[in-house]
Short mmCIF file of C-alpha atoms in Angstrom, two decimals:
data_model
loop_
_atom_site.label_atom_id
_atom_site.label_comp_id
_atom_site.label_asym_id
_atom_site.label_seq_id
_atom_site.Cartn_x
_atom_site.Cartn_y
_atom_site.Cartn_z
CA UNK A 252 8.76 14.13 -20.27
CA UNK A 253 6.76 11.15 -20.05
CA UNK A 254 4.32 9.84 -17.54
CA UNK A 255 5.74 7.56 -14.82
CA UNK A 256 4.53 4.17 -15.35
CA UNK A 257 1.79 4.77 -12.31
CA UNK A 258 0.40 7.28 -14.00
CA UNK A 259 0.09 5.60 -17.03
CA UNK A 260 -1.60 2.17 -15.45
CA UNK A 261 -4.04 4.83 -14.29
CA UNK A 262 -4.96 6.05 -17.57
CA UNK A 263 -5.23 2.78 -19.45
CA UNK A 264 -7.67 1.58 -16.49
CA UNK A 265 -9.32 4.52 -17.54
CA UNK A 266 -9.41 4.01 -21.31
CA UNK A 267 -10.91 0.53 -20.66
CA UNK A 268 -13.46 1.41 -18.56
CA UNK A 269 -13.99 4.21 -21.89
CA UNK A 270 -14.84 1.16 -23.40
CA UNK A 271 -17.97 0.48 -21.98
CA UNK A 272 -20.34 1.69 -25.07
CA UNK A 273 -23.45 0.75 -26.59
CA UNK A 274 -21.20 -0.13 -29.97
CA UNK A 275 -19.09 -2.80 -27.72
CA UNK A 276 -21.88 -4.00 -26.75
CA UNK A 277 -22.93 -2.64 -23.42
CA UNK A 278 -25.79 -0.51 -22.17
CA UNK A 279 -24.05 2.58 -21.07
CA UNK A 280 -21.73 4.75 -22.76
CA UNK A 281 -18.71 5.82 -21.03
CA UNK A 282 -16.89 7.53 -23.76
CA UNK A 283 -16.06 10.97 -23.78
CA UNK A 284 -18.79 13.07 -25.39
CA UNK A 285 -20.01 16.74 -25.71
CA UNK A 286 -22.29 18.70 -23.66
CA UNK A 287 -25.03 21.19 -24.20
CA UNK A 288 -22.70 23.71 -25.32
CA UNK A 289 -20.62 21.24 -27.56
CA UNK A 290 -17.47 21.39 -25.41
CA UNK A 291 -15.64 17.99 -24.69
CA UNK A 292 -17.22 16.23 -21.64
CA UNK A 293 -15.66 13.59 -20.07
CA UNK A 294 -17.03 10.55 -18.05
CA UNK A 295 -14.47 8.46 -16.90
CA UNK A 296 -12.07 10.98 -14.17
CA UNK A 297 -8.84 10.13 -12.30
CA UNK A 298 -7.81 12.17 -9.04
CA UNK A 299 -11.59 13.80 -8.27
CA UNK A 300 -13.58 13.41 -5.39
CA UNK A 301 -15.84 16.13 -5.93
CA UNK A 302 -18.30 15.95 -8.47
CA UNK A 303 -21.53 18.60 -8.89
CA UNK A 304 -25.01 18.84 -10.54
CA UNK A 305 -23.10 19.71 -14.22
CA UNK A 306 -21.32 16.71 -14.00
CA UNK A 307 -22.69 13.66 -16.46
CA UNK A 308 -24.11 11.10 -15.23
CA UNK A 309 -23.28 8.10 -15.44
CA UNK A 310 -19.67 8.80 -14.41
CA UNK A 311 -16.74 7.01 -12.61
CA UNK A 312 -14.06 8.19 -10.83
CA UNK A 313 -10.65 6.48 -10.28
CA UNK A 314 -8.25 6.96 -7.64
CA UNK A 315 -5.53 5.40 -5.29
CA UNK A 316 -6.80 3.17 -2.47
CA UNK A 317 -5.29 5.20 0.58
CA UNK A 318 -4.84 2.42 2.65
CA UNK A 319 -1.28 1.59 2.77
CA UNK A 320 0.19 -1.50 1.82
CA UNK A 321 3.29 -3.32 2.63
CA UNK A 322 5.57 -3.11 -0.33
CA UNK A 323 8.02 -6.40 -2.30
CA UNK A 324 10.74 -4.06 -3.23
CA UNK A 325 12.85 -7.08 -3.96
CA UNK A 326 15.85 -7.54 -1.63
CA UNK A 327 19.85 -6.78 -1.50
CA UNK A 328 20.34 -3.57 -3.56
CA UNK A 329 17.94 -4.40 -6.33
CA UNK A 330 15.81 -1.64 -7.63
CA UNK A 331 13.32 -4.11 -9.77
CA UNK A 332 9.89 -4.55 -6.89
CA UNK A 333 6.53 -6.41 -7.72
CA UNK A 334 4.39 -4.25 -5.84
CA UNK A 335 0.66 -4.43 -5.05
CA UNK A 336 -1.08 -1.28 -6.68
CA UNK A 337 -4.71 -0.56 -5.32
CA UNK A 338 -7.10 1.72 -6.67
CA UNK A 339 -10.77 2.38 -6.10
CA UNK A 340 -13.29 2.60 -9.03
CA UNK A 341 -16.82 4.70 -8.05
CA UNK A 342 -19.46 5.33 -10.21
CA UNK A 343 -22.09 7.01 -9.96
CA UNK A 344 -25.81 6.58 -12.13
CA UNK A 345 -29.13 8.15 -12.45
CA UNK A 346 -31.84 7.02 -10.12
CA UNK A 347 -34.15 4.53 -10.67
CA UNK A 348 -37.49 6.30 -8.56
CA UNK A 349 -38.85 2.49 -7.44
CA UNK A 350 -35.50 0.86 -6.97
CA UNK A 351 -32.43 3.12 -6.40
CA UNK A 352 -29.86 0.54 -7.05
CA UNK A 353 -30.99 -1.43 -10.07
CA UNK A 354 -28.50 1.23 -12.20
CA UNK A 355 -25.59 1.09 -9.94
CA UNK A 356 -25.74 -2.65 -10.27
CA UNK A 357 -26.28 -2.44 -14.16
CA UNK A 358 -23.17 -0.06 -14.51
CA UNK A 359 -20.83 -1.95 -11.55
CA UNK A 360 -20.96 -4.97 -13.71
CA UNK A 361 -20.51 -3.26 -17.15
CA UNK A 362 -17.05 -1.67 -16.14
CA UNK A 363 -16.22 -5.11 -14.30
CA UNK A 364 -16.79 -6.57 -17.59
CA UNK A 365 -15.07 -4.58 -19.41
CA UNK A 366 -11.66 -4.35 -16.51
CA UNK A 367 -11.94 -8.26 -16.89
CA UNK A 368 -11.53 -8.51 -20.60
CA UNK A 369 -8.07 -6.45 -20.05
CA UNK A 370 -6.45 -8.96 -18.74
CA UNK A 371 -7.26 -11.61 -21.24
CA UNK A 372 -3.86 -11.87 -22.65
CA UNK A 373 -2.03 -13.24 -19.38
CA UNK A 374 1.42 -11.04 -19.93
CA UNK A 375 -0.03 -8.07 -21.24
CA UNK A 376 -2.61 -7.10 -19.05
CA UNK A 377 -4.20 -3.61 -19.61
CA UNK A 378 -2.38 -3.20 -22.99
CA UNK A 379 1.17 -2.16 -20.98
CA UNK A 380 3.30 -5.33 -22.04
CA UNK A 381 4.70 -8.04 -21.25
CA UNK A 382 8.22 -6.85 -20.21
CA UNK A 383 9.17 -4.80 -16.95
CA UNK A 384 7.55 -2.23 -16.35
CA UNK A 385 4.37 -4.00 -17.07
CA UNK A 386 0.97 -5.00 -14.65
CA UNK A 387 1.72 -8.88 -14.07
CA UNK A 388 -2.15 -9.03 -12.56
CA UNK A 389 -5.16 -7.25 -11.90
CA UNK A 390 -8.12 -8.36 -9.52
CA UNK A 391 -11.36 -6.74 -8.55
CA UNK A 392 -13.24 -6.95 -5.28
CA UNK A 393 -16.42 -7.10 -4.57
CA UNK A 394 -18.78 -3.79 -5.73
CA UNK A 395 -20.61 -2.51 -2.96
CA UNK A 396 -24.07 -0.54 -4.35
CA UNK A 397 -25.31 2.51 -2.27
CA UNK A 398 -28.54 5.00 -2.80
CA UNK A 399 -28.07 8.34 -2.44
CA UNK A 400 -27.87 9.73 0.86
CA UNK A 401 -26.51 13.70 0.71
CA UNK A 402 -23.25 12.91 2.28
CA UNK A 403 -21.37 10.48 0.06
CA UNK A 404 -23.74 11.56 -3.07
CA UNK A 405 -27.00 13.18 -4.16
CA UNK A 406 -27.01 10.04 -6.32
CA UNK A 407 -27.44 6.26 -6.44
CA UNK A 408 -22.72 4.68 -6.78
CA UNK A 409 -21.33 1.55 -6.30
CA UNK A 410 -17.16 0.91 -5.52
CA UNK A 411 -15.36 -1.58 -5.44
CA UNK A 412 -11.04 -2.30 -5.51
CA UNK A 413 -8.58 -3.01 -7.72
CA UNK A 414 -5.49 -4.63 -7.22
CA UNK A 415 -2.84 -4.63 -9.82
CA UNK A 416 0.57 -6.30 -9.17
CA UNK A 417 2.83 -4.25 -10.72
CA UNK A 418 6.27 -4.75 -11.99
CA UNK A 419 8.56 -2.11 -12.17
CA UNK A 420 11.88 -0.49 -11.68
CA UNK A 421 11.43 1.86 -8.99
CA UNK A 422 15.37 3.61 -10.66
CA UNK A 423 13.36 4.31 -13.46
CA UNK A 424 9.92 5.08 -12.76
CA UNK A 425 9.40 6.85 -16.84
CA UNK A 426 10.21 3.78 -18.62
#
């Protein structure tokens, strides 16, 4: 069966944030790679919250805003609904000993870049097209940068939100 068409926003936010590479041009490398051992290692995750010491760093993590929002779902006895998908982006870097944040900053504004330039074709934002189902926008807030403080991480992160407008066909959400 195929992915329903949330699910599949997800991962293309996630394979352009993958993009962020020292061959494209940036400083840090976000693609998958291997660890010690040689086994696949990821960097970029979608649904975790909890991350350990054998993690990678830098990572980022990529999940639904839980604040609720007030859906469009059209009117009469439509099914078709521009709705306002928000998701949270969190990454998290090595430390810099003198000043904790000058990653976090360096690596917010790499995977900005790189979210930006996926919406540089106006009706086929993120890659999904230009037809329904399809991402009619995306914006990004502002990144807030934190140091590490043992209770939201052992590590310097920055967040920031989201917001895609989707559109969609909430009959048919695996089209």
């Amino acid at each position: 069966m195929a992915d329903p068409f949330r699910l599949r926003v997800l991962k293309a936010v996630c394979e352009r944030i993958k993009d962020v590479t020292p061959d494209n041009g940036y400083e840090h490398d976000l693609s998958n790679g291997t660890d010690e051992a040689g086994r696949p290692a990821e960097r970029v995750f979608r649904g975790r919250t909890i991350y350990g010491d054998n993690d990678p760093l830098p990572m980022i993590s990529v999940l639904e805003d839980p604040r609720a929002i007030d859906p469009n779902n059209g009117s009469g006895t439509s099914p078709a609904a521009a709705n306002e998908f928000r998701i949270l982006v969190q990454g998290f870097v090595e430390d810099d000993k003198m000043h904790p944040l000058d990653p976090a900053y360096k690596l917010s504004a790499e995977v900005i870049k790189a979210l930006v330039a996926s919406k540089k074709e106006r009706y086929n934002v993120l890659g999904l097209g230009p037809k329904a189902p399809c991402v009619m926008s995306l914006s990004i807030g502002q990144p807030v940068h934190r140091p590490p403080d043992d209770e939201v991480s052992a590590v310097s992160y920055f967040l920031f939100g989201v917001t895609l407008t989707l559109a969609e066909n909430l009959e048919t959400p695996f089209v």
